Amino acid sequence: MRQPRDLVHFLLLTAAMVAGFIVTGCDRKETVLDVETPNGGVEVNRDIDDGSLSVDVDE
């Protein structure tokens, strides 16, 4: 008699996963430059939709 309960758990887990994917969305960026050094790093990303650049510096 565990079959219906397992099915309900599976459906709830699937619904939670789908909701998570919908909420987080998709980040449409490509990495242009990624430099890692012992003291930090630099990462340059370009947004595919509008072409804007973002620069992240880690120290």
Short mmCIF file of C-alpha atoms in Angstrom, two decimals:
data_model
loop_
_atom_site.label_atom_id
_atom_site.label_comp_id
_atom_site.label_asym_id
_atom_site.label_seq_id
_atom_site.Cartn_x
_atom_site.Cartn_y
_atom_site.Cartn_z
CA MET A 1 0.00 0.00 0.00
CA ARG A 2 3.00 2.34 -0.29
CA GLN A 3 2.49 2.93 -4.01
CA PRO A 4 0.02 5.87 -3.80
CA ARG A 5 2.12 7.63 -1.14
CA ASP A 6 5.29 7.23 -3.22
CA LEU A 7 3.48 8.63 -6.25
CA VAL A 8 2.32 11.68 -4.28
CA HIS A 9 5.88 12.30 -3.03
CA PHE A 10 7.21 12.00 -6.56
CA LEU A 11 4.64 14.47 -7.89
CA LEU A 12 5.35 16.96 -5.10
CA LEU A 13 9.10 16.71 -5.69
CA THR A 14 8.62 17.21 -9.42
CA ALA A 15 6.42 20.26 -8.83
CA ALA A 16 9.01 21.75 -6.46
CA MET A 17 11.78 21.23 -9.02
CA VAL A 18 9.74 22.85 -11.80
CA ALA A 19 8.90 25.81 -9.56
CA GLY A 20 12.60 26.22 -8.73
CA PHE A 21 13.58 26.26 -12.39
CA ILE A 22 10.89 28.83 -13.18
CA VAL A 23 11.91 31.13 -10.32
CA THR A 24 15.67 31.04 -11.00
CA GLY A 25 15.39 31.47 -14.76
CA CYS A 26 18.31 31.23 -17.15
CA ASP A 27 21.33 33.52 -17.05
CA ARG A 28 22.21 34.15 -20.69
CA LYS A 29 25.86 35.20 -20.37
CA GLU A 30 29.07 34.06 -21.96
CA THR A 31 32.52 34.30 -20.42
CA VAL A 32 34.77 36.57 -22.47
CA LEU A 33 37.83 36.49 -20.19
CA ASP A 34 38.63 34.50 -17.04
CA VAL A 35 42.02 35.02 -15.39
CA GLU A 36 42.96 33.25 -12.14
CA THR A 37 46.08 34.28 -10.21
CA PRO A 38 47.34 33.36 -6.73
CA ASN A 39 46.24 36.78 -5.44
CA GLY A 40 42.76 36.80 -7.03
CA GLY A 41 41.17 36.82 -10.43
CA VAL A 42 39.24 38.70 -13.07
CA GLU A 43 36.17 37.49 -14.93
CA VAL A 44 34.53 39.38 -17.81
CA ASN A 45 31.06 38.25 -18.92
CA ARG A 46 28.94 39.46 -21.85
CA ASP A 47 25.15 39.39 -21.74
CA ILE A 48 23.92 37.67 -24.91
CA ASP A 49 20.61 39.56 -24.97
CA ASP A 50 21.84 43.16 -24.88
CA GLY A 51 25.63 42.91 -25.26
CA SER A 52 26.48 44.57 -21.94
CA LEU A 53 29.70 43.60 -20.17
CA SER A 54 30.18 42.84 -16.49
CA VAL A 55 33.56 42.62 -14.77
CA ASP A 56 34.05 40.69 -11.51
CA VAL A 57 37.32 41.13 -9.60
CA ASP A 58 38.21 38.78 -6.74
CA GLU A 59 40.99 39.80 -4.38
#
